[in-house]
Short mmCIF file of C-alpha atoms in Angstrom, two decimals:
data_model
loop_
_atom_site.label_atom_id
_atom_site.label_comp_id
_atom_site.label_asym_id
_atom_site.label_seq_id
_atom_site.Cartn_x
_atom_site.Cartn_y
_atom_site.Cartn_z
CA UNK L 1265 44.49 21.41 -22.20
CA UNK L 1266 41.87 18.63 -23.11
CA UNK L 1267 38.40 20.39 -24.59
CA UNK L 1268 35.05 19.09 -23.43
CA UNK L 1269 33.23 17.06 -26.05
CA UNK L 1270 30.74 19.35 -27.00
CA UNK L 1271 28.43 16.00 -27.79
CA UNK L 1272 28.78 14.12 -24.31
CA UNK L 1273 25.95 14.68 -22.14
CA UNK L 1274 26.96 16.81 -18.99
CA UNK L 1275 24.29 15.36 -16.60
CA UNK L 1276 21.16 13.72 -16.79
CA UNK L 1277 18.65 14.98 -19.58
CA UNK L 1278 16.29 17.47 -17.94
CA UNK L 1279 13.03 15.98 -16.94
CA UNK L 1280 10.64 19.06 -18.94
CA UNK L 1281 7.23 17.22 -17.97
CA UNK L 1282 8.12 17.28 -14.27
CA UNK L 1283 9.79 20.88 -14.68
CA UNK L 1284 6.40 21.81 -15.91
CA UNK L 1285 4.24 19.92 -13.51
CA UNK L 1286 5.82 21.59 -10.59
CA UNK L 1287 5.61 25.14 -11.93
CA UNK L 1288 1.69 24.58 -12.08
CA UNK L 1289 1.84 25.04 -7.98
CA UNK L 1290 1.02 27.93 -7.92
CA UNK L 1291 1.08 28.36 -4.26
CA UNK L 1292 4.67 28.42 -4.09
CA UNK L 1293 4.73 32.02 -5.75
CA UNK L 1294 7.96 32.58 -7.45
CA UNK L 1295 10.25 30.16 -5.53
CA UNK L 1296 10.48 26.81 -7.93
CA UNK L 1297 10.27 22.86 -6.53
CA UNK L 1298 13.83 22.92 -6.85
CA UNK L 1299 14.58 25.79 -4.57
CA UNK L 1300 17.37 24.36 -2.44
CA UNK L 1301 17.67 27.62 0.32
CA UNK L 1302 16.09 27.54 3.81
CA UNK L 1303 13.57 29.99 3.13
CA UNK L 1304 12.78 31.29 6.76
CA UNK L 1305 16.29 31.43 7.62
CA UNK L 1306 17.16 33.22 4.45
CA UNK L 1307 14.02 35.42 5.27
CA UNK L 1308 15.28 36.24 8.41
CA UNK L 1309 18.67 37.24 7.37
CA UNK L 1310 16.87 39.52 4.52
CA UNK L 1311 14.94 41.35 6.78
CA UNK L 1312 17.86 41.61 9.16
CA UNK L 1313 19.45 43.71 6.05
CA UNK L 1314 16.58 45.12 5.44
CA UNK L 1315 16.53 47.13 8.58
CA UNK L 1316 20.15 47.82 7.87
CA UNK L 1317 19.35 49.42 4.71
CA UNK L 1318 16.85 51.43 6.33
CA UNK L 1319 18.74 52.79 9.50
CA UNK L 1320 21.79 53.39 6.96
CA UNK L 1321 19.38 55.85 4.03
CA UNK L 1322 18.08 57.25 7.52
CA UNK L 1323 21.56 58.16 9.28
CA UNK L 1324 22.88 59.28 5.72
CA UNK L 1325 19.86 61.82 5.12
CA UNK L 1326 19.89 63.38 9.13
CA UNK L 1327 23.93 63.81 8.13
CA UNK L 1328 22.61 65.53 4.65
CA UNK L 1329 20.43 67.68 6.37
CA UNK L 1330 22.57 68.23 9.27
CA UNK L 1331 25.88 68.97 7.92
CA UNK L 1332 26.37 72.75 7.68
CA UNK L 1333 29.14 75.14 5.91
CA UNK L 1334 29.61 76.17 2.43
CA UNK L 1335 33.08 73.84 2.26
CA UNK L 1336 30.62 70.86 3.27
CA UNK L 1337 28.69 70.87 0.03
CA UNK L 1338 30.53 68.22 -1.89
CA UNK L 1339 30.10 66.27 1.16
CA UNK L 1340 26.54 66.20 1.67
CA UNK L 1341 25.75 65.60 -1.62
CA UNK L 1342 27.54 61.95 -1.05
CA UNK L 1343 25.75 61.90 1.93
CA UNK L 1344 22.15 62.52 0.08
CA UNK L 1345 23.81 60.04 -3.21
CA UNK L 1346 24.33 57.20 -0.33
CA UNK L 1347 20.91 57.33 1.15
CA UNK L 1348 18.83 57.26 -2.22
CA UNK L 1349 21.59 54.01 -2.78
CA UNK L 1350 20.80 52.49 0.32
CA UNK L 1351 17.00 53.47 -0.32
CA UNK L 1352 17.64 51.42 -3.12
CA UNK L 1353 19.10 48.51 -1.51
CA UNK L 1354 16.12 48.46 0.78
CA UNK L 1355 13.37 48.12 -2.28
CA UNK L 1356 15.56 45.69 -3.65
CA UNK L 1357 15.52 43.62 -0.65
CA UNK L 1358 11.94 44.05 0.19
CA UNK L 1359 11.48 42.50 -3.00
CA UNK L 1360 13.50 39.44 -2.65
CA UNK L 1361 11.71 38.94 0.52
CA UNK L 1362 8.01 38.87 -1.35
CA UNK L 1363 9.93 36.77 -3.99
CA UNK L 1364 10.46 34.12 -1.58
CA UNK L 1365 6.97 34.34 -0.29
CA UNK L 1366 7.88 36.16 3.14
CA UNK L 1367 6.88 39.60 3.82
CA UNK L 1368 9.54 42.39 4.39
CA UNK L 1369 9.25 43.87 7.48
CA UNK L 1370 9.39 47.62 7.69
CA UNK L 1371 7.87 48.29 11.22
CA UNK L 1372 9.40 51.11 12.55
CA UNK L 1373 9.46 50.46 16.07
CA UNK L 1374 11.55 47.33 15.95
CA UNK L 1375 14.13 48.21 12.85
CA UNK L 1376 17.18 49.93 15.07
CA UNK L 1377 17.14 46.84 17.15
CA UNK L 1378 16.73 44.52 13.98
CA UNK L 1379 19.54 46.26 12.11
CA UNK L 1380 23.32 45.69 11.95
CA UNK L 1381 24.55 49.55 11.80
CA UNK L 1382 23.95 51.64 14.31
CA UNK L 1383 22.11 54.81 13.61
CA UNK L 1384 24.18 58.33 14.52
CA UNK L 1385 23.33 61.81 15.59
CA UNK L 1386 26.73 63.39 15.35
CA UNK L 1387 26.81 66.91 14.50
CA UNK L 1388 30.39 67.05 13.11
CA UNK L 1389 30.88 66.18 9.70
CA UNK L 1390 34.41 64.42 10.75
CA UNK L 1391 31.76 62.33 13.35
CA UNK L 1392 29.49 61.97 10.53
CA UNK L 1393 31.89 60.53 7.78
CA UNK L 1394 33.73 58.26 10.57
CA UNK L 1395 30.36 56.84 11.25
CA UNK L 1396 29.42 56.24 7.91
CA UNK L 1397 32.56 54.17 7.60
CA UNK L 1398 32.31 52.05 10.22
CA UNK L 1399 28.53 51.53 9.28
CA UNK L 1400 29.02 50.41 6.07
CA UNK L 1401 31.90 48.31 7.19
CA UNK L 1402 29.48 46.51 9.52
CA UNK L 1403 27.71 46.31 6.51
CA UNK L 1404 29.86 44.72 4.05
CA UNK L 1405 31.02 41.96 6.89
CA UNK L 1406 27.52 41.23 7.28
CA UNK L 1407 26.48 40.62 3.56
CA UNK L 1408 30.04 38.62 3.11
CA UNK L 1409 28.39 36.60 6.15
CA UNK L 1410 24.96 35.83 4.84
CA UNK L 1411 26.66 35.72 1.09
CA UNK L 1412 28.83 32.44 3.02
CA UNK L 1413 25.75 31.03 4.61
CA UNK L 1414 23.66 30.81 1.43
CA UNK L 1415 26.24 29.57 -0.48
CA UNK L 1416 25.09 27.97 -3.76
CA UNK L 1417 21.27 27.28 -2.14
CA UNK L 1418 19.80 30.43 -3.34
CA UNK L 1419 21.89 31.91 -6.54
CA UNK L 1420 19.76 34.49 -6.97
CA UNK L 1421 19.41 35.82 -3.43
CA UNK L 1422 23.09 35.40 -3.34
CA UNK L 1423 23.83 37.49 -6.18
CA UNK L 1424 21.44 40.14 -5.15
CA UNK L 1425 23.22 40.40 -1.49
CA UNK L 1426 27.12 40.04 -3.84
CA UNK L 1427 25.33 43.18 -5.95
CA UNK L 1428 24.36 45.71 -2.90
CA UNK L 1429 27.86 44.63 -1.09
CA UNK L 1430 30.19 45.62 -3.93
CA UNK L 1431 27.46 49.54 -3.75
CA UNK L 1432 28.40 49.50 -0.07
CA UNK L 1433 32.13 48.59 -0.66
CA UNK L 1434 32.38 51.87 -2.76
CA UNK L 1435 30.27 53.58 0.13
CA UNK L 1436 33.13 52.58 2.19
CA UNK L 1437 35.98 53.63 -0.20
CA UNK L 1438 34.41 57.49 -1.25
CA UNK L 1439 33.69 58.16 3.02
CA UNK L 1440 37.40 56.78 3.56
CA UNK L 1441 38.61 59.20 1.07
CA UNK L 1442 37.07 61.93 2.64
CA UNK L 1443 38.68 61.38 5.71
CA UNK L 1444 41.92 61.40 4.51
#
């Protein structure tokens, strides 16, 4: 296996003046000249998770609150665990948004429609945990979506959305285990 020279240039040398010329526009916030992403699209699909986030902390804390019997302690402790993660998420996501110069949207008359899960009023914890699963299911196929459609545009958003999934992928494995 043949080394890279450690001396041969990889690419071009970095143009520093230019670097620094363009980080003097100030208007674009934190989003650099070289930002390669489709902002509004990328915007779009943020606030889309967003809403996700937000209908997921809400279903998990009515199922905290909701879920009665001494045996279904344990239980709604992961219940309260996954909303303050999905809280989380949300902030997290919010932020990128700002980042990016959008603004997150948190209006609460539009965010079921807006969001990928499906809120849930089931008042059986077996209802409860199967619709956690399948939430955060929709979920993960939705951030592997928007994870594909960014591709190598936007590493940071990218590796925010890879970050949450892999949260939402345990989500997924503790409420399977506690249907089995």
């Amino acid at each position: 296996m043949n080394s890279p020279n450690p001396s041969a240039p990889l690419h071009a040398p970095m143009d520093v003046a230019a670097i620094r010329s363009a980080a003097r526009d100030l208007q674009s916030g934190a989003v650099p000249s070289g930002y390669q992403g489709n902002r509004e699209e990328i915007i779009e699909m943020l606030n889309a998770a967003l809403a996700t986030e937000l209908v997921c902390a809400l279903r998990y804390k009515r199922h905290y609150y909701t879920a009665t019997g001494l045996v279904n302690e344990p239980i709604k402790a992961e219940f309260l665990q996954h909303a303050q993660e999905e809280e989380d998420h949300a902030g997290r996501i919010a932020e990128r948004i700002v980042q990016l110069n959008g603004e997150p949207d948190f209006n609460p008359s539009t965010i079921v429609q807006r969001s990928h899960a499906e809120y849930d009023e089931c008042r059986d914890i077996k209802g409860m945990i199967t619709a956690n699963l399948i939430a955060e299911r929709i979920a993960i196929e939705s951030y592997r979506q928007m994870i594909e459609r960014i591709g190598d545009t936007d590493p940071t958003t990218k590796h925010l959305l890879i970050d949450i999934m892999a949260v939402e992928e345990e989500h997924a494995d503790d409420m399977k285990d506690l249907l089995d």
